[in-house]
XYZ file of C-alpha atoms in Angstrom:
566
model
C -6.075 -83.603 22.392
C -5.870 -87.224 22.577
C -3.671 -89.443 25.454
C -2.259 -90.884 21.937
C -1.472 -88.094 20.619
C 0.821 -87.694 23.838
C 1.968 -91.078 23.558
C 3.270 -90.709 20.339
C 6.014 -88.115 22.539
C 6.825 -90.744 24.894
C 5.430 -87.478 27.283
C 3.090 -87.981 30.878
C -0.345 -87.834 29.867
C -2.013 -84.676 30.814
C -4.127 -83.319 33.994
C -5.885 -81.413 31.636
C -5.685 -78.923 29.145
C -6.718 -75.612 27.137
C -5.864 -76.665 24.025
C -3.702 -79.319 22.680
C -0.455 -81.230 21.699
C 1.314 -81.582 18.882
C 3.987 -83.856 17.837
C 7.012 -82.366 15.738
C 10.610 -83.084 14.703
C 12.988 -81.378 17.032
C 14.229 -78.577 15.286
C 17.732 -78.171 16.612
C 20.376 -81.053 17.719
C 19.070 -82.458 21.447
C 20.541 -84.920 23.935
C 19.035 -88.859 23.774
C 15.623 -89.511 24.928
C 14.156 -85.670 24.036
C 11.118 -85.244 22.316
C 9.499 -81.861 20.762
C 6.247 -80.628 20.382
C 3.777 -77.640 20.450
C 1.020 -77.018 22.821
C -2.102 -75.202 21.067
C -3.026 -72.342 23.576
C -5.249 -69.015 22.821
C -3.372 -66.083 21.459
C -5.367 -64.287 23.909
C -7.342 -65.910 27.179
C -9.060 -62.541 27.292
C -10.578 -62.561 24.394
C -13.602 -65.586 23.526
C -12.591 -66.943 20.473
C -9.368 -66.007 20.190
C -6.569 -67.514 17.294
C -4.987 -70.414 18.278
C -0.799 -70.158 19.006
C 1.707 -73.096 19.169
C 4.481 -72.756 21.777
C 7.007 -74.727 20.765
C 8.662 -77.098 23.800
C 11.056 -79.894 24.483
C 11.200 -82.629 26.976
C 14.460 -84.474 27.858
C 13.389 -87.726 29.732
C 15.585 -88.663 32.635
C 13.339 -91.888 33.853
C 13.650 -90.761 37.551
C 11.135 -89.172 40.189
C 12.052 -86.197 40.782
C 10.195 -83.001 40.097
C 11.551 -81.889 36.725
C 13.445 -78.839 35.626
C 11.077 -76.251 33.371
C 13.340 -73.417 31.697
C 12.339 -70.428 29.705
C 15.260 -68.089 28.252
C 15.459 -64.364 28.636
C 15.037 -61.821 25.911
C 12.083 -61.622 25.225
C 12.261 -63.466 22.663
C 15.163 -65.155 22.756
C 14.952 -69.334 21.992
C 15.537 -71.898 24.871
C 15.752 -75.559 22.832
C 19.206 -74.714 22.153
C 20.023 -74.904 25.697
C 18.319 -78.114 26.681
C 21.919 -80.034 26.469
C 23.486 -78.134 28.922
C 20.041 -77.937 31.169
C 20.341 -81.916 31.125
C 23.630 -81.588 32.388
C 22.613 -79.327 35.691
C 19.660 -81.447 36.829
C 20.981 -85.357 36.445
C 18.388 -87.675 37.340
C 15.512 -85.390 36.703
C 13.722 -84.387 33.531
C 14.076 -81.398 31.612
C 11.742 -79.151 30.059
C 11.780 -76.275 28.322
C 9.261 -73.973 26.807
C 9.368 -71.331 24.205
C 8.217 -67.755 24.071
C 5.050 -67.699 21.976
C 6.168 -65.943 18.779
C 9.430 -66.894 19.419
C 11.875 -68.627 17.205
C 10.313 -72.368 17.463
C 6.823 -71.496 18.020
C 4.470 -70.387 15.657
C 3.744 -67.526 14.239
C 7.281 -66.770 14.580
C 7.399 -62.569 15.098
C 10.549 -62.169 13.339
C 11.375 -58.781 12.635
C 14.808 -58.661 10.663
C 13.662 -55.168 9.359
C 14.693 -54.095 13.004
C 17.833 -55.051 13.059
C 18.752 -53.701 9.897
C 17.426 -50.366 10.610
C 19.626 -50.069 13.687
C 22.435 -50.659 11.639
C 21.313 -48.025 8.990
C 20.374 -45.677 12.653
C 24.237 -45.183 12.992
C 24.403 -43.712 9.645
C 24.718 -40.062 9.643
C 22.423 -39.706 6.468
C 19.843 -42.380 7.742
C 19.086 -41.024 11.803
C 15.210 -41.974 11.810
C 16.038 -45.709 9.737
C 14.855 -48.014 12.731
C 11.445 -46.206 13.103
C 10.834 -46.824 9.642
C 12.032 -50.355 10.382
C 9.556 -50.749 12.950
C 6.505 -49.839 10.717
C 7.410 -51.651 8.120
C 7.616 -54.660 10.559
C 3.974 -54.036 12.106
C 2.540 -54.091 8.846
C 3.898 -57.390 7.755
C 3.017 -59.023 11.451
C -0.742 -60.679 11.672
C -0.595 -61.436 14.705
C -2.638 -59.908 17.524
C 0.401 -58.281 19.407
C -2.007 -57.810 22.574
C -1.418 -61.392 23.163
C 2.292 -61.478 23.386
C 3.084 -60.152 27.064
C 4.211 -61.806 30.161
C 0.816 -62.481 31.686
C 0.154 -64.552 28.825
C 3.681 -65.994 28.798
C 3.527 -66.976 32.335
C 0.241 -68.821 31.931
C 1.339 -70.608 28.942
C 4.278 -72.042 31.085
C 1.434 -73.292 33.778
C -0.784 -75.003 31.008
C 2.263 -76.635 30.327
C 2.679 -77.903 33.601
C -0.938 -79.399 33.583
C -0.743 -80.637 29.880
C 2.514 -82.697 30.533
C 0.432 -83.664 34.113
C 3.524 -82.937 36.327
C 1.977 -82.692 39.392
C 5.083 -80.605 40.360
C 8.556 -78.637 38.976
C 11.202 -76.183 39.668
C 10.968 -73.118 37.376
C 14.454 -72.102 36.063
C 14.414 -68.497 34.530
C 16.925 -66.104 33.111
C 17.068 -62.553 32.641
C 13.485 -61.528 31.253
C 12.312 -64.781 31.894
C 13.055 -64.398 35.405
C 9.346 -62.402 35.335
C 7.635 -64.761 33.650
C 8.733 -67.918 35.853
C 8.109 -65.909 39.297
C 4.571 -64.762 37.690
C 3.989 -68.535 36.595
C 5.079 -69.417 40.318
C 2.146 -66.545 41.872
C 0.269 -68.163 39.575
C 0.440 -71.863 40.044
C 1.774 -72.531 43.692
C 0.468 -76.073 44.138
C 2.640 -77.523 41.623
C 5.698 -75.269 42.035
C 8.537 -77.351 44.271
C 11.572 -74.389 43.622
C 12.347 -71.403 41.457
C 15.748 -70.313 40.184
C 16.007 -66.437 39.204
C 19.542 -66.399 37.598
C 20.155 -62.199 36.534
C 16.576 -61.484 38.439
C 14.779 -58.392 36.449
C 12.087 -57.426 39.285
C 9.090 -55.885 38.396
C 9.575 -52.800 39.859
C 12.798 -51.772 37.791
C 12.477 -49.157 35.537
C 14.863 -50.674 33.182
C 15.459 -48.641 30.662
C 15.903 -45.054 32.901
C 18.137 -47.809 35.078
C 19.926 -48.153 31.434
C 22.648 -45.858 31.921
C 23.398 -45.680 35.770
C 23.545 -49.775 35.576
C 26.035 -49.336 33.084
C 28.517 -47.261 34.897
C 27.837 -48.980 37.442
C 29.727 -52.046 36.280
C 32.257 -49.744 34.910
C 32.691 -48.532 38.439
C 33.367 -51.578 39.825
C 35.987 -52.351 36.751
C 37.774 -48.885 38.492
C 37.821 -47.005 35.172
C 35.248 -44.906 35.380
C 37.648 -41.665 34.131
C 38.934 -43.238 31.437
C 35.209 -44.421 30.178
C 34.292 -41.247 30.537
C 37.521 -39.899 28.724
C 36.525 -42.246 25.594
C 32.787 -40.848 26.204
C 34.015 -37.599 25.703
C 36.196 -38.511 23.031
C 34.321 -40.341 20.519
C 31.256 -37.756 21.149
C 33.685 -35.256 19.346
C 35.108 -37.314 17.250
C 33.093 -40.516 15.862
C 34.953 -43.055 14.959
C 34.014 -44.540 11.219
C 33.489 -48.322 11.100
C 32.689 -50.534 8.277
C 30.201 -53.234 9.163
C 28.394 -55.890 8.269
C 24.587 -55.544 8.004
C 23.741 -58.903 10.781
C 20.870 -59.937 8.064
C 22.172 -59.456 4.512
C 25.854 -59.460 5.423
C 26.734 -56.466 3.144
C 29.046 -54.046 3.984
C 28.030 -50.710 5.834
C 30.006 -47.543 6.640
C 28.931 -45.866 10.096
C 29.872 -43.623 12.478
C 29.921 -44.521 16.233
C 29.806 -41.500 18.751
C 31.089 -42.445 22.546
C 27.373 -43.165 23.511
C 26.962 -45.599 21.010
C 30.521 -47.278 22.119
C 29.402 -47.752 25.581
C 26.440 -49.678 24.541
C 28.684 -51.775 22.960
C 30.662 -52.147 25.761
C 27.352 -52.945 28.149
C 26.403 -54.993 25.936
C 29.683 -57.049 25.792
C 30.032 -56.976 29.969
C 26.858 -59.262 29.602
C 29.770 -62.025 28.647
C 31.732 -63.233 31.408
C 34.864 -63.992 29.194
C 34.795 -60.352 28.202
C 34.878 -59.085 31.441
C 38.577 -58.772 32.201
C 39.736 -57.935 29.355
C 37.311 -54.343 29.314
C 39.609 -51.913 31.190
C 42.248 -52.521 29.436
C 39.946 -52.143 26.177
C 38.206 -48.869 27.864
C 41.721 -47.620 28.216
C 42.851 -47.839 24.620
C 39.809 -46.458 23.575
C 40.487 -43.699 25.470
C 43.427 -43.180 23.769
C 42.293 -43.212 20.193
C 42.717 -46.771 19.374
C 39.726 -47.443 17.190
C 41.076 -50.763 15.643
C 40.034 -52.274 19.138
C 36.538 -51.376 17.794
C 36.415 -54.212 15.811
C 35.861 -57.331 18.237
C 32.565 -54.910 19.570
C 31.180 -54.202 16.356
C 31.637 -57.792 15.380
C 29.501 -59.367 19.161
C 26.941 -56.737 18.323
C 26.275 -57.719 15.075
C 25.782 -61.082 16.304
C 23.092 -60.033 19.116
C 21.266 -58.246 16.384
C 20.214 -61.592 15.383
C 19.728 -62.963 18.800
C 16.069 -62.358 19.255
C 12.685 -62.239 17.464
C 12.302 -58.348 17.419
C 8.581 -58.747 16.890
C 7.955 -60.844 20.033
C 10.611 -58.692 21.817
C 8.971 -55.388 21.579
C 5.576 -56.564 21.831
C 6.653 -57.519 25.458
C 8.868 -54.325 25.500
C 6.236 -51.842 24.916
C 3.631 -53.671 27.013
C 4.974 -54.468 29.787
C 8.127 -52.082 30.453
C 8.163 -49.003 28.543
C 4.935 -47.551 30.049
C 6.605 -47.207 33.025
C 10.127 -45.555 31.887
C 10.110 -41.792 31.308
C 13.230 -42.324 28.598
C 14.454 -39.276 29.660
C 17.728 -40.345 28.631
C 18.275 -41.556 25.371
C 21.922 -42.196 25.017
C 22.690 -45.634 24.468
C 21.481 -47.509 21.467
C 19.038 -50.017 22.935
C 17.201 -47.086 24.972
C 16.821 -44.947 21.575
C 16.292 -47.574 19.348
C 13.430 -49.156 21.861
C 11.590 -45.918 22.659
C 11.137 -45.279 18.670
C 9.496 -49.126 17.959
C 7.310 -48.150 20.801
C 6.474 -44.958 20.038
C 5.677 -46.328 16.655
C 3.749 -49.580 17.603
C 1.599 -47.561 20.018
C 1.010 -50.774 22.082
C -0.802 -49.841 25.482
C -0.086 -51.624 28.616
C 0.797 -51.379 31.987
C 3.556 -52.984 34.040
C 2.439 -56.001 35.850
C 1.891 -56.516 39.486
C 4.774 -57.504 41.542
C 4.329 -61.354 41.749
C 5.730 -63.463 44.569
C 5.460 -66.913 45.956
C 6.037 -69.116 48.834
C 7.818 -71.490 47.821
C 11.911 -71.571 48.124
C 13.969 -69.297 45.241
C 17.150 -68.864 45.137
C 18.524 -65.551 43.126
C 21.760 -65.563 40.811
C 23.797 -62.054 40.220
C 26.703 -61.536 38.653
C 29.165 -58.872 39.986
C 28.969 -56.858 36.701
C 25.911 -57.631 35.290
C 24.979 -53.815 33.629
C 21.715 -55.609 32.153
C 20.289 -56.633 35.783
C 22.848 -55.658 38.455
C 23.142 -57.790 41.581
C 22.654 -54.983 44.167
C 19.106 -54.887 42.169
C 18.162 -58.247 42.573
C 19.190 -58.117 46.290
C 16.996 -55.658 47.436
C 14.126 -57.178 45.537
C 13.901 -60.431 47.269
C 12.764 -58.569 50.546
C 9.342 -59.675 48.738
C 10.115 -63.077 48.444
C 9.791 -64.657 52.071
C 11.434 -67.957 50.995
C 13.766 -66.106 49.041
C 18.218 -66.083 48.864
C 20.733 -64.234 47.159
C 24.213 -65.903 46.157
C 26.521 -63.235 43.845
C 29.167 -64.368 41.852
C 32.769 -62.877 41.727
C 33.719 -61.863 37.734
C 30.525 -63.013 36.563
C 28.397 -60.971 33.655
C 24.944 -61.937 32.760
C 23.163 -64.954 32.837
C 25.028 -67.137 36.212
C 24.273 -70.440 35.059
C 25.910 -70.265 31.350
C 29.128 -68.624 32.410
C 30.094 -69.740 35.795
C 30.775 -73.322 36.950
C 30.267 -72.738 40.497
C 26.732 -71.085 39.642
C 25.549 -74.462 37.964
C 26.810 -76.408 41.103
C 24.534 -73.839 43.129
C 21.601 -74.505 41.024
C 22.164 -77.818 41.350
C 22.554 -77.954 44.844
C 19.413 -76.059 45.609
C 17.296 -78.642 43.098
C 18.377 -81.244 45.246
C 18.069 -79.664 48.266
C 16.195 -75.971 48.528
C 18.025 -75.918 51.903
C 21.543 -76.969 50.622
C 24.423 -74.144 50.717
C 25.926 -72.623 48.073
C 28.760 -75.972 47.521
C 31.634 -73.786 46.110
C 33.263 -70.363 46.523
C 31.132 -67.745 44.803
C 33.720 -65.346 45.462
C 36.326 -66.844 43.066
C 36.742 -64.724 39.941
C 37.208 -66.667 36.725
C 39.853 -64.506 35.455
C 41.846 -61.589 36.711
C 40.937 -58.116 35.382
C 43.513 -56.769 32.980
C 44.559 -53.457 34.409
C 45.307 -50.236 31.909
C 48.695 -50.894 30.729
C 49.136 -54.724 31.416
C 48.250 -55.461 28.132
C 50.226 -54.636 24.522
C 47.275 -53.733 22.240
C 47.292 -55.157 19.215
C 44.461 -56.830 17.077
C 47.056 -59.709 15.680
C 45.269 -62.305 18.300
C 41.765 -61.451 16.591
C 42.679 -61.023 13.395
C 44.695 -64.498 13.567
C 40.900 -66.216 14.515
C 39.480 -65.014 11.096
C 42.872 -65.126 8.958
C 45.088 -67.947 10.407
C 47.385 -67.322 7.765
C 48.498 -64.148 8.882
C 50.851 -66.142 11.490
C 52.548 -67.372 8.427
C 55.782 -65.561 9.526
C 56.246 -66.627 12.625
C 55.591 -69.744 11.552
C 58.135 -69.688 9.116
C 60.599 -67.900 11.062
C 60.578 -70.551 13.925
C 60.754 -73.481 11.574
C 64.016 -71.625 10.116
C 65.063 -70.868 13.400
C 65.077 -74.773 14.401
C 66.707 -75.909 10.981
C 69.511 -73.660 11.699
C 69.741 -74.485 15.056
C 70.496 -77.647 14.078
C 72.192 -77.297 10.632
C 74.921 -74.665 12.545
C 75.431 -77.218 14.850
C 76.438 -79.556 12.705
C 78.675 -77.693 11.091
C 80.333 -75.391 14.405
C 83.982 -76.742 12.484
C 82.968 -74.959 9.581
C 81.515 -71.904 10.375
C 78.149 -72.888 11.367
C 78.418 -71.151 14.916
C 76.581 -68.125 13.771
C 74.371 -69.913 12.100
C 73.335 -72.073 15.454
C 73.481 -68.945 17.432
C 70.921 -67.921 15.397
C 68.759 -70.281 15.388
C 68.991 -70.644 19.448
C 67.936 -66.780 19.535
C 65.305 -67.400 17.422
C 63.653 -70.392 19.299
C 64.282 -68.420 22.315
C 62.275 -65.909 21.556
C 59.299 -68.460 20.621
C 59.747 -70.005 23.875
C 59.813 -66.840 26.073
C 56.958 -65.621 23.947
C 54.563 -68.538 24.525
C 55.867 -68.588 28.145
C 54.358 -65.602 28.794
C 51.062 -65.726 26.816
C 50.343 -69.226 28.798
C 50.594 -66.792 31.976
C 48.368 -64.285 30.956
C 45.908 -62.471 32.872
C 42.493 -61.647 31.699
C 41.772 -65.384 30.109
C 41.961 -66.229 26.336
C 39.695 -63.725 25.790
C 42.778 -61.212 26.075
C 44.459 -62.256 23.252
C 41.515 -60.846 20.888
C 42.924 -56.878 21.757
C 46.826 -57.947 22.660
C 49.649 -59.780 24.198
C 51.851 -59.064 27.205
C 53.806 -55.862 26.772
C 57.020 -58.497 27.857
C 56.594 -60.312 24.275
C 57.660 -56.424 23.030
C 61.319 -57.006 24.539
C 61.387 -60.558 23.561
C 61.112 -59.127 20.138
C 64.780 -58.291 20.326
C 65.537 -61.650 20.459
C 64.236 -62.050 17.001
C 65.984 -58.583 15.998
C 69.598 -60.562 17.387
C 68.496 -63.672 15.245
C 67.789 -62.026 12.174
C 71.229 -60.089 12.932
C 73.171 -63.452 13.306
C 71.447 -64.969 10.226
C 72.752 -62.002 8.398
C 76.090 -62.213 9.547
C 76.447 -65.407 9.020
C 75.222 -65.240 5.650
C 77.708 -62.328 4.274
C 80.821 -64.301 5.926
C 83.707 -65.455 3.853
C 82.865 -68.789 1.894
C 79.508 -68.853 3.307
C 76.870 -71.427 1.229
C 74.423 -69.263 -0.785
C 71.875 -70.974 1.000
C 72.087 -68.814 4.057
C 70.785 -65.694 2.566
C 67.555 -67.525 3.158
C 67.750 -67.440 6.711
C 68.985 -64.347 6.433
C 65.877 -62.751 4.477
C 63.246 -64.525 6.226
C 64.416 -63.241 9.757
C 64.462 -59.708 7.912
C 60.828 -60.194 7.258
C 59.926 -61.568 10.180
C 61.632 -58.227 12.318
C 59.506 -56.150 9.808
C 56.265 -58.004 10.008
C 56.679 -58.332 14.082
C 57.091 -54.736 14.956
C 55.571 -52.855 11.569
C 52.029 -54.665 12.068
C 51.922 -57.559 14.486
C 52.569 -55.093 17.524
């Protein structure tokens, strides 16, 4: 490496280094005055003459002296780049850096593993129950790379050559979810240059996180207060499956499948991670219960996304280093704990967990009230290690603080500035209101409207008619027109009232993906009177043939409002 070579990034020239750096194009949009590269480190510092790795990395220049901001995303192997806009945003004045997982998505090798993903899919086929362990060894024979070398140790150290190759002489560490381990590792590891560290959804060390799968789980579900009716749709579902048709996340072909209540309430943890999803779950928990399986949809739909999410091969070479030796997976039920034990089982990677790391310097600790991936009361009890060390939870929040809540980037931002500095805003302040069982008229008409605008098309129509004769009837009150303006007035008051109360709605925008206020039901017979009026005034003596329209359209309407739409 050559102090041109880091010129050429407009970058701080380097301390020292391993290995090298690399110039490159940035590989995804990124905010003015951000430059890419990779740094060339050993696959594996344990072994003399190991393969050289490039861990891909970003730095967003800020021209100011503070000690920067380094971020790593969760995972494993999930990318960070993507994030480096909104990173800029929560530490003005400083600069920004963040650092891939080696093998991840802008690093090279790149451990993809699509195979993975589609052989969950193919897992929740009846015919197909053992699909993802054949997934996984067809996966570990296409991957070259020495798998030994992808694990947090080697994660955390890449993050302090970075450090020294960018010649910081200090940072804050900002890490999320899995990251979280690596950042407080790279923090044990590095002390003199680490100013701060930010743990937003802390995963200690000492979790067992997969046998803490399922008791995490209902433990958010507790706190939603429908614990019997989860169970109810447990039960349920386990008797019954319901049978889905999905898309396959990687060749987006169609695939039938049957999902038992287990496999629903990893779809449901899985969609608590979101904060906007939040509210809306008991009321989706409670038509589950009740045999609504169309409300399936918006689940299947988020999970096929997540499927996609990660680099499986970097993922479970952390996975079955670093925290499936110490589970038992004793319980098996949800997807991610089945589907993980068989990769494992098949990779037969050995490791052990590593040592609880900790550090002096300040950290403050993120939770979100219903994180099920790392739950706050967790986190809390894990900082008794960390002497400089502060909790702040965060009322309605899911996973991952930062993203989702606007009073947890003031926090972080706060603390940058000042490790001291309180929390500057009221944690306890839930984004939404929680939809209770019953508040809400289920009906997928909001979600299907997002893919298929076109499916409003008769409400559309019906309130345009609705104003025309509103105004046509009263225009012509003298002759006749009165039922024709009544009409129209019963029509637009049913628009009104209807948007009226959707503007008022609990449970954020978000709700309107599984229904609409049970009020908008009654309002209906607003549009039951119009079409009535239109009618009326269509069949009257002399009436212009031209009000049969009216007349047929509110018909319609009446039809496609209460025989689908609700």
């Amino acid at each position: 490496m050559t102090l041109a070579v880091i010129g050429s990034l407009g970058l701080p020239g380097p301390a020292h280094a391993d290995g090298g750096i690399e110039d490159r194009p940035c590989p995804v949009p990124v905010p003015a005055a951000t430059t890419c590269g990779f740094m060339l480190v050993p696959e594996r510092r344990d072994v003399f003459g190991s393969a050289t790795v490039k861990v891909g990395f970003a730095v967003r220049r800020a021209g100011g002296d503070q000690p920067p901001l380094v971020f790593a995303s969760g995972g494993p192997g999930s990318a960070a780049l993507p994030l480096i806009g909104t990173l800029a945003e929560l530490a003005p004045g400083r600069d920004v850096i963040v650092i891939e997982q080696r093998g991840g998505r802008y690093s090279e090798p790149r451990l993809e593993c699509p195979e993975i993903a589609t052989g969950i899919v193919a897992g929740l086929k009846a015919s197909r129950p053992d699909e993802v362990t054949v997934a996984a060894a067809t996966c570990r024979a296409r991957l070259k790379a020495d798998l030994k070398g992808y694990r947090t140790q080697e994660i955390a150290a890449d993050i302090v050559d970075l450090r020294h190759s960018l010649g910081y002489p200090e940072w804050n560490l900002l890490g999320i979810s899995y990251s979280t381990r690596a950042m407080l590792l790279a923090a044990a590891m590095d002390p003199e240059g680490t100013r701060s560290v930010v743990l937003d959804s802390y995963l200690p060390e000492s979790t067992p996180w997969y046998d803490q799968a399922v008791p995490s789980l209902r433990g958010s579900i507790a706190k939603l207060g429908v614990t019997d009716r989860f169970d109810a749709m447990v039960a349920r579902l386990n008797r019954t499956p319901a049978e889905v048709e999905i898309r396959d996340p990687v060749t987006d072909t169609p695939v039938e499948v049957r999902l038992t209540g287990d496999d629903v309430a990893t779809l449901i943890g899985e969609a608590l991670r979101e904060t906007d999803v939040v509210p809306i779950v008991p009321a989706l928990v409670d038509g589950l219960a009740d045999g609504d399986y169309t409300l399936l949809r918006p689940l299947v739909d988020q999970a096929g996304g997540a499927l996609t999410s990660h680099e499986w091969g970097e993922y479970y070479a952390v996975q079955c280093q670093d925290e499936a030796p110490s589970n038992t997976f004793a319980d098996k039920r949800l997807i991610t704990v089945a589907a993980d034990a068989a990769v494992c089982a098949q990779w037969r990677l050995t490791g052990s967990r590593p040592e609880n790391a900790t550090t002096e310097a300040p950290v403050l600790v993120l939770g979100g009230q219903y994180d099920p991936t790392t739950p706050p009361e967790t986190a809390r009890a894990a900082i008794q290690n960390l002497p400089n060390a502060r909790f702040a939870e965060f009322a309605g929040v899911g996973h991952g603080v930062f993203l989702s809540s606007r009073c947890g980037r003031e926090t972080v931002t706060a603390f940058l500035n000042d490790p001291g500095a309180k929390t500057p805003c009221d944690a306890g302040q839930r984004p939404h209101e929680n939809l209770k069982p019953g508040e809400l008229h289920l009906t997928m008409l909001g979600y299907t409207a997002l893919g298929a605008p076109w499916v409003l098309a008769p409400l559309g129509l019906f309130l345009l008619t609705a104003a025309v004769q509103l105004l046509g009837g009263a225009l012509t009150v003298r002759r006749g027109g009165g039922y024709t303006a009544l009409a129209g007035l019963t029509g637009l008051a049913f628009g009104g009232l209807a948007a009226l109360s959707l503007t008022g709605m609990a449970g954020g925008p978000n709700a309107l993906g599984i229904g609409v206020p049970p009020a908008i039901v009654w309002y209906g017979l607003l549009a039951i009177a119009s079409a009535a009026l239109s009618i009326v005034a269509a069949f009257r003596l002399r009436a212009p043939a031209i009000t049969i329209l009216p007349a047929g359209i509110g018909m319609i309407f009446v039809t496609w409002l209460y025989g689908w739409a609700l």
